[in-house]
Short mmCIF file of C-alpha atoms and ligand atoms in Angstrom, two decimals:
data_model
loop_
_atom_site.label_atom_id
_atom_site.label_comp_id
_atom_site.label_asym_id
_atom_site.label_seq_id
_atom_site.Cartn_x
_atom_site.Cartn_y
_atom_site.Cartn_z
CA MET D 1 53.03 81.72 -52.46
CA GLN D 2 50.84 81.78 -55.79
CA GLY D 3 51.43 82.28 -59.56
CA GLY D 4 55.21 81.88 -60.60
CA ALA D 5 56.66 82.17 -63.83
CA ALA D 6 56.09 78.44 -63.87
CA ALA D 7 53.41 77.48 -62.56
CA LEU D 8 50.18 77.94 -60.10
CA ALA D 9 51.21 77.45 -57.23
CA TYR D 10 49.00 78.09 -53.61
CA ARG D 11 49.29 77.64 -49.41
CA GLY D 12 47.00 76.55 -47.21
CA ARG D 13 47.36 75.15 -44.23
CA THR D 14 47.81 71.91 -43.28
CA ALA D 15 45.17 69.38 -42.16
CA SER D 16 46.77 65.78 -43.05
CA ILE D 17 50.61 65.60 -43.73
CA GLY D 18 51.72 63.35 -47.28
CA PHE D 19 51.72 63.63 -50.59
CA ALA D 20 50.38 62.70 -53.55
CA HIS D 21 50.72 63.23 -57.34
CA GLY D 22 47.80 63.18 -59.59
CA PRO D 23 45.00 64.06 -62.18
CA PHE D 24 43.74 67.32 -60.73
CA VAL D 25 39.92 67.17 -60.46
CA ARG D 26 37.64 69.93 -59.02
CA VAL D 27 34.91 68.59 -57.87
CA ASN D 28 30.63 70.23 -56.93
CA ALA D 29 29.82 69.47 -53.56
CA GLY D 30 26.25 71.07 -54.96
CA THR D 31 23.44 70.34 -56.86
CA SER D 32 21.68 72.52 -58.95
CA GLY D 33 18.40 71.74 -61.81
CA GLU D 34 14.96 72.83 -60.90
CA ARG D 35 11.87 71.34 -59.88
CA VAL D 36 8.62 71.42 -60.42
CA ALA D 37 6.04 72.26 -57.26
CA GLY D 38 3.25 70.29 -57.67
CA SER D 39 -0.39 69.86 -54.58
CA LEU D 40 0.31 69.93 -51.13
CA VAL D 41 0.01 66.50 -50.97
CA GLU D 42 2.69 65.42 -53.34
CA GLU D 43 4.97 68.19 -52.11
CA ALA D 44 5.12 66.66 -48.48
CA LEU D 45 5.17 63.24 -50.54
CA ALA D 46 8.01 63.68 -52.02
CA LEU D 47 9.37 65.05 -49.01
CA ARG D 48 9.13 61.88 -46.83
CA LYS D 49 10.59 60.14 -49.64
CA ALA D 50 13.75 62.40 -50.29
CA ILE D 51 14.78 61.59 -46.46
CA ASP D 52 13.82 58.51 -46.53
CA ALA D 53 15.37 57.68 -49.24
CA ALA D 54 18.78 59.86 -48.12
CA SER D 55 18.69 58.18 -44.17
CA GLY D 56 18.81 54.98 -46.80
CA GLN D 57 21.75 56.31 -48.68
CA ILE D 58 23.86 57.63 -45.50
CA ALA D 59 22.87 54.11 -43.16
CA GLU D 60 25.03 52.25 -46.07
CA LEU D 61 27.73 55.07 -46.47
CA ALA D 62 27.73 54.23 -42.74
CA ALA D 63 28.06 50.75 -42.45
CA ILE D 64 30.51 50.15 -45.67
CA ALA D 65 32.73 53.13 -43.61
CA GLY D 66 32.30 51.48 -39.97
CA GLY D 67 34.29 52.74 -36.84
CA GLU D 68 34.96 56.90 -36.43
CA ALA D 69 33.41 57.54 -39.76
CA ALA D 70 29.95 55.88 -39.04
CA GLN D 71 29.48 58.02 -35.78
CA ILE D 72 30.01 61.74 -38.14
CA LEU D 73 27.37 59.99 -40.26
CA GLU D 74 25.39 59.61 -36.96
CA PHE D 75 25.41 63.47 -37.06
CA GLN D 76 23.15 64.08 -40.62
CA VAL D 77 20.96 60.92 -39.82
CA ALA D 78 19.69 62.40 -35.71
CA LEU D 79 18.92 65.81 -37.40
CA LEU D 80 17.08 63.55 -40.08
CA GLU D 81 14.86 61.75 -37.14
CA ASP D 82 14.77 65.18 -35.01
CA GLU D 83 11.15 65.18 -35.23
CA ASP D 84 10.72 68.56 -34.37
CA PHE D 85 13.28 69.78 -37.07
CA ILE D 86 11.37 67.47 -39.95
CA GLU D 87 7.65 68.57 -38.52
CA ALA D 88 8.86 72.73 -38.96
CA ILE D 89 9.91 71.46 -42.50
CA PHE D 90 6.26 69.89 -44.00
CA ALA D 91 4.23 72.67 -42.00
CA ALA D 92 6.34 74.85 -44.37
CA ILE D 93 5.11 72.84 -47.23
CA GLY D 94 1.19 73.05 -45.59
CA GLU D 95 1.42 76.91 -46.28
CA GLY D 96 2.78 76.99 -49.71
CA ASP D 97 5.84 75.90 -49.99
CA ALA D 98 7.04 74.03 -52.46
CA ALA D 99 9.82 70.73 -50.83
CA ASP D 100 12.78 72.22 -52.18
CA VAL D 101 12.49 75.77 -50.78
CA ALA D 102 11.05 74.04 -47.31
CA TRP D 103 14.33 72.07 -46.69
CA CYS D 104 15.91 74.60 -48.13
CA SER D 105 15.10 76.96 -46.46
CA ALA D 106 15.11 74.99 -42.74
CA LEU D 107 19.03 73.37 -43.09
CA GLU D 108 20.19 76.88 -44.31
CA ALA D 109 18.60 78.04 -41.03
CA GLN D 110 21.14 75.18 -38.72
CA ILE D 111 23.81 76.35 -40.98
CA ALA D 112 23.60 80.03 -40.54
CA ASP D 113 23.13 78.87 -35.98
CA TYR D 114 26.15 76.28 -36.86
CA ASN D 115 28.58 79.25 -38.50
CA ALA D 116 27.76 81.44 -35.81
CA ALA D 117 29.26 79.53 -33.44
CA GLU D 118 31.87 80.51 -31.25
CA ASP D 119 33.17 77.68 -30.77
CA GLU D 120 35.64 75.58 -34.28
CA TYR D 121 33.77 71.95 -33.38
CA LEU D 122 29.97 73.53 -34.20
CA LYS D 123 31.56 75.14 -36.61
CA ALA D 124 33.45 71.93 -38.22
CA ARG D 125 29.69 70.35 -38.00
CA SER D 126 27.94 73.40 -40.04
CA SER D 127 30.03 71.21 -43.56
CA ASP D 128 28.09 67.70 -42.08
CA LEU D 129 24.77 68.87 -42.94
CA ALA D 130 25.25 71.48 -45.86
CA ASP D 131 26.14 68.02 -47.41
CA LEU D 132 22.93 66.71 -45.69
CA ARG D 133 21.04 69.43 -47.40
CA ASP D 134 22.13 68.69 -50.69
CA ARG D 135 21.96 65.19 -50.82
CA VAL D 136 18.06 65.53 -49.94
CA MET D 137 18.25 68.00 -52.86
CA ALA D 138 19.91 65.50 -55.27
CA ILE D 139 17.57 63.18 -54.96
CA LEU D 140 14.03 66.17 -55.01
CA ARG D 141 15.17 66.86 -57.84
CA GLY D 142 15.41 63.81 -59.60
CA GLY D 143 19.00 62.99 -58.76
CA VAL D 144 19.90 59.99 -56.85
CA GLY D 145 22.80 61.28 -54.92
CA GLN D 146 24.81 59.49 -57.41
CA ALA D 147 28.80 58.54 -55.95
CA LEU D 148 31.72 60.60 -57.12
CA THR D 149 33.92 59.04 -59.35
CA VAL D 150 37.15 60.11 -59.26
CA PRO D 151 40.28 58.16 -61.41
CA SER D 152 42.13 56.73 -58.45
CA GLY D 153 44.75 58.82 -57.52
CA ALA D 154 43.38 62.50 -58.68
CA VAL D 155 44.14 65.26 -55.90
CA VAL D 156 40.52 66.28 -55.23
CA CYS D 157 39.95 69.78 -55.54
CA ALA D 158 36.35 71.01 -54.03
CA ASP D 159 35.06 74.41 -51.90
CA ASP D 160 34.46 72.43 -49.00
CA LEU D 161 34.19 68.62 -49.32
CA PRO D 162 31.79 67.37 -46.73
CA PRO D 163 32.76 63.40 -45.18
CA SER D 164 29.74 61.70 -46.70
CA ARG D 165 31.74 62.77 -49.34
CA PHE D 166 34.88 62.61 -48.96
CA LEU D 167 33.05 58.18 -48.69
CA GLU D 168 32.15 57.77 -51.57
CA ILE D 169 35.20 58.54 -53.19
CA ASP D 170 37.93 55.58 -53.74
CA TRP D 171 41.16 55.89 -52.34
CA SER D 172 42.40 52.62 -52.77
CA GLY D 173 44.80 54.13 -54.62
CA GLY D 174 46.15 57.33 -53.14
CA GLY D 175 45.62 60.89 -53.91
CA GLY D 176 44.78 63.67 -51.38
CA LEU D 177 42.10 66.74 -50.84
CA ALA D 178 42.80 70.48 -51.22
CA LEU D 179 39.85 72.41 -50.28
CA LEU D 180 39.47 76.37 -50.98
CA ARG D 181 37.92 76.19 -47.74
CA GLY D 182 37.95 74.10 -44.63
CA SER D 183 39.51 73.31 -41.54
CA PRO D 184 41.57 71.44 -40.00
CA THR D 185 39.76 70.46 -37.22
CA SER D 186 36.87 68.83 -38.97
CA HIS D 187 35.74 66.24 -39.94
CA VAL D 188 36.49 65.21 -42.70
CA ALA D 189 40.40 66.38 -41.86
CA MET D 190 39.66 63.65 -38.94
CA LEU D 191 39.02 61.05 -41.57
CA ALA D 192 41.90 61.88 -44.15
CA ARG D 193 44.62 61.78 -41.39
CA ALA D 194 42.96 58.73 -40.09
CA ARG D 195 42.97 57.41 -43.76
CA GLY D 196 46.87 58.63 -44.38
CA ILE D 197 45.63 60.13 -47.51
CA PRO D 198 47.40 63.77 -47.70
CA MET D 199 44.86 66.93 -46.71
CA VAL D 200 45.93 70.92 -47.06
CA VAL D 201 42.05 72.95 -46.65
CA GLN D 202 41.70 77.35 -46.98
CA LEU D 203 43.16 77.11 -50.19
CA GLY D 204 41.21 80.49 -51.27
CA ALA D 205 40.47 80.89 -54.86
CA VAL D 206 42.40 78.08 -56.85
CA PRO D 207 41.33 78.02 -60.70
CA GLU D 208 38.79 75.08 -62.21
CA LEU D 209 41.09 73.68 -64.49
CA GLY D 210 44.84 71.84 -64.35
CA ALA D 211 45.49 68.75 -65.53
CA THR D 212 48.06 67.10 -63.13
CA ALA D 213 48.59 69.12 -59.16
CA LEU D 214 51.15 68.77 -56.93
CA LEU D 215 50.28 68.07 -52.96
CA ASP D 216 52.47 68.27 -50.29
CA GLY D 217 50.15 67.90 -47.33
CA GLU D 218 53.09 69.06 -44.97
CA GLY D 219 54.46 72.75 -46.91
CA ALA D 220 50.72 72.97 -47.74
CA THR D 221 51.24 73.84 -50.76
CA LEU D 222 49.43 72.75 -54.73
CA GLU D 223 50.90 72.87 -57.56
CA LEU D 224 48.76 72.70 -60.62
CA ASP D 225 50.37 71.44 -64.24
CA PRO D 226 53.80 72.21 -62.67
CA SER D 227 56.84 72.40 -64.50
CA ALA D 228 60.07 69.68 -64.44
CA GLU D 229 62.17 71.78 -61.96
CA GLN D 230 58.76 71.63 -60.01
CA LEU D 231 58.44 68.10 -60.10
CA ARG D 232 62.05 67.42 -59.31
CA LEU D 233 62.04 68.92 -55.89
CA PHE D 234 58.36 67.90 -55.12
CA GLU D 235 59.75 63.93 -55.41
CA LYS D 236 63.04 65.01 -52.91
CA ARG D 237 60.15 66.21 -50.40
CA ARG D 238 58.78 62.78 -50.63
CA ASP D 239 61.80 60.93 -51.06
CA ILE D 240 63.17 62.87 -47.57
CA HIS D 241 59.40 61.66 -45.69
CA ARG D 242 58.84 58.74 -46.96
CA LYS D 243 62.69 57.53 -45.63
CA SER D 244 62.33 59.69 -42.23
CA ARG D 245 58.70 57.77 -41.84
CA ALA D 246 60.06 54.76 -42.66
CA SER D 247 63.10 54.65 -39.90
CA ALA D 248 61.11 55.91 -37.64
CA ARG D 249 58.34 52.81 -37.60
CA ALA D 250 61.65 50.40 -38.01
CA ILE D 251 62.37 52.09 -34.42
CA LEU D 252 58.76 51.90 -33.00
CA ARG D 253 59.48 48.18 -33.40
CA ARG D 254 61.51 48.06 -31.08
CA PRO D 255 61.16 47.27 -27.98
CA THR D 256 61.34 50.68 -25.13
CA ALA D 257 62.30 53.76 -25.37
CA LEU D 258 65.72 55.10 -24.31
CA TRP D 259 67.22 58.29 -22.95
CA ARG D 260 70.93 58.39 -21.77
CA GLY D 261 70.05 54.49 -20.39
CA GLU D 262 66.34 55.34 -18.73
CA ARG D 263 63.30 53.79 -19.87
CA ILE D 264 61.32 56.40 -21.40
CA LYS D 265 56.64 54.92 -21.03
CA LEU D 266 55.13 56.42 -23.71
CA PHE D 267 51.68 55.57 -24.16
CA ILE D 268 48.30 56.87 -26.82
CA ASN D 269 46.27 58.90 -26.34
CA ILE D 270 42.22 57.93 -27.21
CA GLN D 271 38.75 57.97 -27.78
CA HIS D 272 36.84 54.65 -29.09
CA VAL D 273 38.24 51.78 -28.51
CA ASP D 274 37.96 52.11 -33.17
CA ASP D 275 40.87 54.82 -33.25
CA LEU D 276 43.16 51.39 -31.80
CA ALA D 277 42.79 49.72 -35.21
CA HIS D 278 46.36 51.92 -36.00
CA ALA D 279 48.53 49.57 -37.02
CA ASP D 280 50.85 51.71 -35.09
CA ALA D 281 49.40 51.12 -31.52
CA GLN D 282 50.15 48.13 -31.18
CA TYR D 283 53.80 49.21 -29.74
CA ALA D 284 52.64 51.24 -27.37
CA ASP D 285 53.53 50.98 -23.77
CA GLY D 286 49.77 51.63 -22.84
CA ILE D 287 46.74 53.77 -23.09
CA GLY D 288 47.52 56.78 -21.40
CA LEU D 289 43.87 59.02 -21.77
CA MET D 290 41.36 57.34 -22.98
CA ARG D 291 39.04 60.40 -23.24
CA THR D 292 35.02 59.09 -22.22
CA GLU D 293 33.05 61.97 -22.92
CA PHE D 294 33.24 61.50 -26.89
CA LEU D 295 30.87 58.27 -25.85
CA LEU D 296 27.89 61.03 -24.54
CA THR D 297 27.58 63.02 -28.24
CA GLY D 298 26.35 59.92 -29.96
CA ARG D 299 23.03 59.28 -30.69
CA GLY D 300 20.35 58.10 -28.15
CA GLY D 301 21.30 60.54 -25.27
CA LEU D 302 24.27 59.04 -22.73
CA PRO D 303 24.71 55.85 -22.72
CA ASP D 304 23.70 52.90 -20.13
CA GLU D 305 26.15 51.62 -17.50
CA GLU D 306 26.30 48.36 -20.40
CA ALA D 307 26.73 50.65 -23.23
CA GLN D 308 29.52 51.70 -21.43
CA PHE D 309 30.56 49.08 -19.36
CA GLU D 310 31.36 47.15 -22.95
CA ALA D 311 32.92 50.32 -24.37
CA TYR D 312 36.39 50.29 -21.21
CA ASP D 313 36.51 46.30 -21.75
CA ALA D 314 36.52 46.36 -25.24
CA VAL D 315 39.74 48.06 -25.18
CA LEU D 316 40.66 46.03 -21.19
CA ARG D 317 40.83 43.09 -23.00
CA TRP D 318 42.57 45.13 -26.67
CA ALA D 319 45.53 46.45 -23.68
CA GLY D 320 45.84 42.90 -21.66
CA GLN D 321 48.55 43.31 -19.10
CA ARG D 322 49.47 46.61 -20.32
CA PRO D 323 47.72 49.34 -18.31
CA VAL D 324 44.30 51.52 -19.30
CA THR D 325 44.13 55.00 -17.98
CA ILE D 326 40.27 56.28 -18.57
CA ARG D 327 39.56 59.65 -17.89
CA THR D 328 36.57 59.90 -16.72
CA PHE D 329 34.05 62.30 -17.67
CA ASP D 330 35.43 65.41 -19.21
CA ALA D 331 32.22 67.56 -20.67
CA GLY D 332 31.32 70.69 -21.12
CA GLY D 333 34.63 73.98 -21.67
CA ASP D 334 34.84 73.57 -25.26
CA LYS D 335 32.21 70.27 -24.94
CA PRO D 336 29.43 70.36 -24.68
CA VAL D 337 26.27 68.13 -23.67
CA PRO D 338 23.09 68.54 -24.01
CA GLY D 339 20.79 67.39 -21.33
CA PHE D 340 24.55 67.32 -19.26
CA THR D 341 26.45 70.61 -19.18
CA LEU D 342 24.86 73.67 -18.18
CA ASP D 343 24.36 75.66 -21.66
CA SER D 344 23.65 79.68 -19.17
CA GLU D 345 26.92 79.77 -18.53
CA ALA D 346 29.21 82.73 -19.41
CA ASN D 347 32.78 81.20 -19.35
CA PRO D 348 32.14 77.48 -19.44
CA PHE D 349 35.66 76.62 -19.54
CA LEU D 350 35.42 78.62 -16.51
CA GLY D 351 32.71 77.01 -15.29
CA VAL D 352 31.80 73.88 -14.22
CA ARG D 353 32.96 71.12 -16.19
CA GLY D 354 34.98 67.89 -15.63
CA LEU D 355 34.37 66.97 -12.30
CA ARG D 356 32.75 69.47 -10.32
CA LEU D 357 30.01 68.62 -13.61
CA CYS D 358 30.48 64.92 -12.39
CA LEU D 359 30.68 66.25 -8.52
CA ALA D 360 27.04 67.83 -9.54
CA ARG D 361 25.33 64.79 -11.62
CA PRO D 362 26.24 62.35 -9.16
CA GLU D 363 23.54 60.27 -10.97
CA ILE D 364 24.95 60.65 -14.13
CA PHE D 365 28.56 59.96 -12.04
CA ALA D 366 27.37 57.14 -10.99
CA VAL D 367 26.50 55.27 -13.81
CA GLN D 368 30.45 56.20 -14.75
CA LEU D 369 31.63 55.03 -12.09
CA ARG D 370 29.66 51.35 -12.10
CA ALA D 371 31.10 50.45 -15.54
CA LEU D 372 34.59 51.42 -14.62
CA ALA D 373 34.12 49.10 -11.61
CA ARG D 374 32.86 46.93 -13.35
CA ALA D 375 35.80 47.10 -15.50
CA ALA D 376 38.86 47.52 -13.20
CA VAL D 377 38.36 43.96 -12.10
CA ARG D 378 38.66 42.86 -16.21
CA GLY D 379 42.08 44.34 -16.62
CA ASN D 380 45.43 46.59 -15.71
CA LEU D 381 42.59 49.69 -14.87
CA LYS D 382 43.30 52.67 -13.86
CA VAL D 383 40.93 56.11 -13.46
CA MET D 384 41.05 59.61 -13.00
CA PHE D 385 38.94 62.63 -12.58
CA PRO D 386 39.55 66.41 -15.03
CA MET D 387 39.04 68.95 -14.36
CA VAL D 388 40.10 68.97 -10.43
CA THR D 389 41.21 72.35 -8.70
CA SER D 390 40.94 71.10 -5.16
CA ALA D 391 42.36 67.43 -2.93
CA ASP D 392 38.65 67.75 -1.71
CA GLU D 393 37.00 67.17 -5.61
CA LEU D 394 39.25 64.28 -5.35
CA GLU D 395 38.18 63.07 -1.92
CA ALA D 396 34.20 63.47 -2.81
CA GLY D 397 34.96 61.89 -5.95
CA ARG D 398 36.67 58.83 -4.87
CA LYS D 399 34.62 58.47 -1.96
CA LEU D 400 31.57 58.36 -4.66
CA PHE D 401 33.78 55.48 -5.75
CA ALA D 402 34.73 53.41 -2.84
CA GLU D 403 30.39 53.31 -2.76
CA VAL D 404 29.36 52.62 -5.69
CA VAL D 405 31.76 49.44 -5.87
CA ARG D 406 30.42 48.91 -2.10
CA ARG D 407 27.41 48.15 -3.81
CA LEU D 408 28.21 46.57 -6.95
CA GLN D 409 29.74 43.95 -3.93
CA ALA D 410 26.84 44.10 -2.35
CA ASP D 411 24.90 42.74 -5.02
CA GLY D 412 27.32 40.41 -5.50
CA ILE D 413 28.56 41.86 -8.61
CA ALA D 414 32.12 41.39 -9.37
CA ALA D 415 33.79 45.04 -8.55
CA THR D 416 36.64 47.03 -7.42
CA LEU D 417 37.98 50.55 -6.99
CA PRO D 418 40.73 50.83 -10.05
CA GLU D 419 44.17 53.31 -9.11
CA LEU D 420 42.76 56.63 -9.13
CA GLY D 421 44.54 59.16 -10.28
CA ILE D 422 43.97 63.24 -11.23
CA MET D 423 44.72 65.28 -14.38
CA VAL D 424 46.93 68.17 -13.43
CA GLU D 425 45.21 70.95 -15.34
CA VAL D 426 44.07 74.21 -13.23
CA PRO D 427 47.00 76.52 -12.06
CA ALA D 428 46.02 75.17 -8.56
CA ALA D 429 46.30 71.85 -8.74
CA ALA D 430 50.01 72.02 -10.38
CA LEU D 431 50.73 74.82 -7.39
CA ALA D 432 49.01 72.67 -4.75
CA ILE D 433 50.26 69.59 -5.82
CA ASN D 434 51.14 68.07 -2.75
CA SER D 435 47.67 68.72 -0.86
CA PHE D 436 46.32 65.69 -3.46
CA LYS D 437 46.33 62.46 -2.35
CA ALA D 438 46.56 60.62 -5.68
CA ALA D 439 48.33 57.51 -7.18
CA PHE D 440 49.26 58.55 -10.12
CA PHE D 441 49.31 62.32 -11.78
CA SER D 442 48.75 63.28 -15.61
CA ILE D 443 49.27 67.03 -17.16
CA GLY D 444 46.91 68.17 -19.21
CA SER D 445 49.22 70.60 -21.02
CA ASN D 446 46.32 72.12 -23.45
CA ASP D 447 44.61 73.28 -20.09
CA LEU D 448 47.01 74.13 -18.13
CA ALA D 449 48.47 76.62 -20.76
CA GLN D 450 45.07 77.40 -21.42
CA TYR D 451 44.59 78.77 -17.56
CA VAL D 452 48.04 79.67 -17.31
CA LEU D 453 47.90 81.88 -20.42
CA ALA D 454 44.71 83.36 -19.57
CA CYS D 455 43.39 82.31 -23.50
CA ASP D 456 41.07 80.37 -24.78
CA ARG D 457 41.85 77.29 -26.73
CA SER D 458 39.67 77.31 -29.65
CA ASN D 459 40.51 80.79 -29.71
CA GLY D 460 42.56 81.04 -34.04
CA ALA D 461 43.52 83.94 -32.75
CA LEU D 462 45.22 83.91 -29.40
CA THR D 463 47.49 81.31 -30.86
CA PRO D 464 50.79 83.29 -31.01
CA LEU D 465 50.05 83.80 -27.11
CA MET D 466 49.21 79.71 -27.01
CA ASP D 467 52.96 78.39 -25.95
CA PRO D 468 52.69 75.59 -23.30
CA LEU D 469 56.40 75.73 -23.61
CA HIS D 470 55.66 79.53 -21.62
CA PRO D 471 58.43 79.80 -19.03
CA ALA D 472 55.21 80.47 -16.94
CA VAL D 473 53.61 76.39 -17.01
CA PHE D 474 56.37 75.63 -18.24
CA GLU D 475 57.39 75.58 -14.18
CA LEU D 476 54.14 74.40 -13.11
CA ILE D 477 54.94 70.79 -15.87
CA ALA D 478 58.49 70.79 -13.66
CA ARG D 479 57.04 71.18 -10.25
CA THR D 480 54.79 68.44 -11.04
CA ALA D 481 57.55 66.11 -11.84
CA GLU D 482 59.54 67.05 -9.83
CA HIS D 483 57.51 66.15 -7.56
CA GLY D 484 56.35 62.97 -8.25
CA ARG D 485 59.41 62.05 -7.87
CA ARG D 486 60.37 63.02 -4.91
CA ALA D 487 57.12 61.37 -3.69
CA GLY D 488 57.09 58.05 -5.74
CA VAL D 489 54.37 58.74 -7.73
CA SER D 490 54.25 58.66 -11.55
CA VAL D 491 53.43 61.79 -12.87
CA SER D 492 52.85 61.50 -16.78
CA LEU D 493 51.80 64.16 -19.96
CA CYS D 494 48.83 63.48 -21.69
CA GLY D 495 48.68 67.24 -23.45
CA ASP D 496 49.69 67.57 -27.08
CA ILE D 497 53.51 69.13 -26.67
CA ALA D 498 54.24 65.33 -25.65
CA SER D 499 54.17 64.83 -29.36
CA ASP D 500 55.58 67.64 -30.87
CA PRO D 501 58.64 66.53 -31.20
CA ARG D 502 59.98 69.89 -30.62
CA CYS D 503 59.00 69.32 -26.63
CA LEU D 504 60.79 66.71 -25.95
CA PRO D 505 64.14 67.80 -25.04
CA ALA D 506 62.44 70.60 -22.43
CA LEU D 507 60.06 67.97 -21.21
CA LEU D 508 62.86 64.87 -20.93
CA ASN D 509 65.41 67.44 -18.94
CA CYS D 510 62.39 68.27 -16.49
CA GLY D 511 61.71 65.04 -15.77
CA LEU D 512 59.49 63.46 -17.48
CA ARG D 513 59.58 59.77 -17.87
CA GLU D 514 56.04 59.29 -19.49
CA LEU D 515 53.94 60.87 -22.02
CA SER D 516 51.06 59.53 -24.21
CA VAL D 517 50.76 60.60 -27.85
CA THR D 518 47.99 60.28 -30.54
CA THR D 519 48.78 57.33 -31.94
CA SER D 520 49.38 58.16 -35.70
CA ALA D 521 52.79 60.40 -34.33
CA LEU D 522 54.53 57.35 -31.71
CA ALA D 523 56.75 56.46 -33.96
CA GLN D 524 58.36 60.16 -34.61
CA ILE D 525 58.29 60.66 -30.80
CA LYS D 526 60.25 57.14 -29.37
CA GLN D 527 62.45 58.30 -32.92
CA THR D 528 63.18 61.97 -31.47
CA ILE D 529 63.76 59.82 -28.58
CA ASP D 530 65.91 57.99 -29.94
CA ARG D 531 68.12 60.22 -31.38
CA LEU D 532 68.20 63.31 -28.92
CA SER D 533 69.84 60.31 -26.39
CA SER D 534 72.81 59.54 -28.90
CA GLY D 535 73.16 62.94 -29.46
CA GLY D 536 71.33 64.34 -32.45
CA SER D 537 69.53 66.88 -32.56
CA LEU D 538 66.06 66.84 -33.80
CA GLY D 539 66.33 65.96 -36.91
C1 LIG Q 19 44.84 68.86 -21.88
O1 LIG Q 19 44.04 69.27 -21.27
O2 LIG Q 19 45.89 68.71 -21.34
C2 LIG Q 19 44.18 67.31 -22.62
C3 LIG Q 19 44.97 66.00 -22.27
O3 LIG Q 19 43.22 66.98 -22.11
P1 LIG Q 19 41.94 67.30 -23.08
O4 LIG Q 19 42.70 68.97 -24.02
O5 LIG Q 19 41.23 66.42 -23.33
O6 LIG Q 19 41.32 68.95 -22.28
MG1 LIG Q 20 42.17 68.95 -19.96
#
């Protein structure tokens, strides 16, 4: 969609749903200007000052933004504190490079490395590095890293926008973000979703000028200087969206989701206690999946027992009597962790990841198990192992856990062994489900689909083949649900399809009664169950 008689319209990809109508503002995240180089000593001093000033600015932004946003900015601070990296730049200055030249070429090299990564997550980090490059360059060139000021409610358009620039904008009056490049998996997309700011990426070429814009995060369109007819259609779509959200939120407040008279438990997936700040989280029946490997990616290396205990305890306190299922570290595959995962594997998705890695590194695993055993006395905790292939692995994990509990108790520390379950995400586990003596099962349909369909889940080129409801995947889901029913063991599903209303009929019809979804999908999923239950369509 482009051109057209009335006004310019562009289509991209959705990164965050919602609608924005406001002034069109093109921003340039880069910097310009020249500087005159001084002596070697002056250049080294200039870079030192610029790095310190940039660190200060980022720390200030992180303090204001808090939570997830602060974690994102830590990536930039970590690079500024990486002595080997910074020393190499000062060495280049020592050999005659100007401060801005040395800085820029070091950052460009890093950006190129990240851009060349096959992993989408690492690729997306390159925009964080570009942000850092530009911030320090702006300071070196005499700017002070001026904050972006845009009119309230503006549709901000940029080539790409780094997280710190996003956080500088005051979004309190609404508005939206239109990126010519960008990715739905980038950090800035995560921030936009968390703040309810509509965002469309990969719009391609958009003109520099325009007075007003309509951004439709659902249809992934940007319309510049719209005609009266375009505006009318936009407002109609926006009203439908608002009404649907309002009715979904009304249903969300009801105590239980019922499907044909049967209770459906709706849990949420989280990574961090801050995720529970989402207004809808309080309506969940509990936490169905807490991914813990994200604790490993912060600064300062692997978290110690105390830091982990606090993270788990905070979630249990929030949940009260409600169940909290914490998954032990699922590092490896698309989640590399320096100092923990192996970097020499040709096929990391088929390598030493998840429980395999934890059993291979008992000294790291035992720290997590200690923290979990201590947290288990404080609430309704269940623990599950990821990437389990054989019953022996479950038993090896259980043995280690029991030993950890025995030692803690021997030292007079309050601890207990929580209920132990497994993720069903390796086809072998689904096929041999009878062999596992687990207290519960949680189907990881993201990985199950990856392994059954032989499609790398992070490879965008395989999207058309990557169908989690392919009959072969679905047979394993249904088989696991059926086993749970016959054996009287609870089975939930925590992969992305649980958050997709289109997949609900199949999941409910195959006997699943527990689903764990992303918090922002909770209202819509509850509403869809309600509609299906009363004989309606998906709507
Ligand atoms: C899954 O594989 O479906 C799952 C929920 O876990 P993750 O996406 O973290 O691998
Ligand atoms: Mg998984």
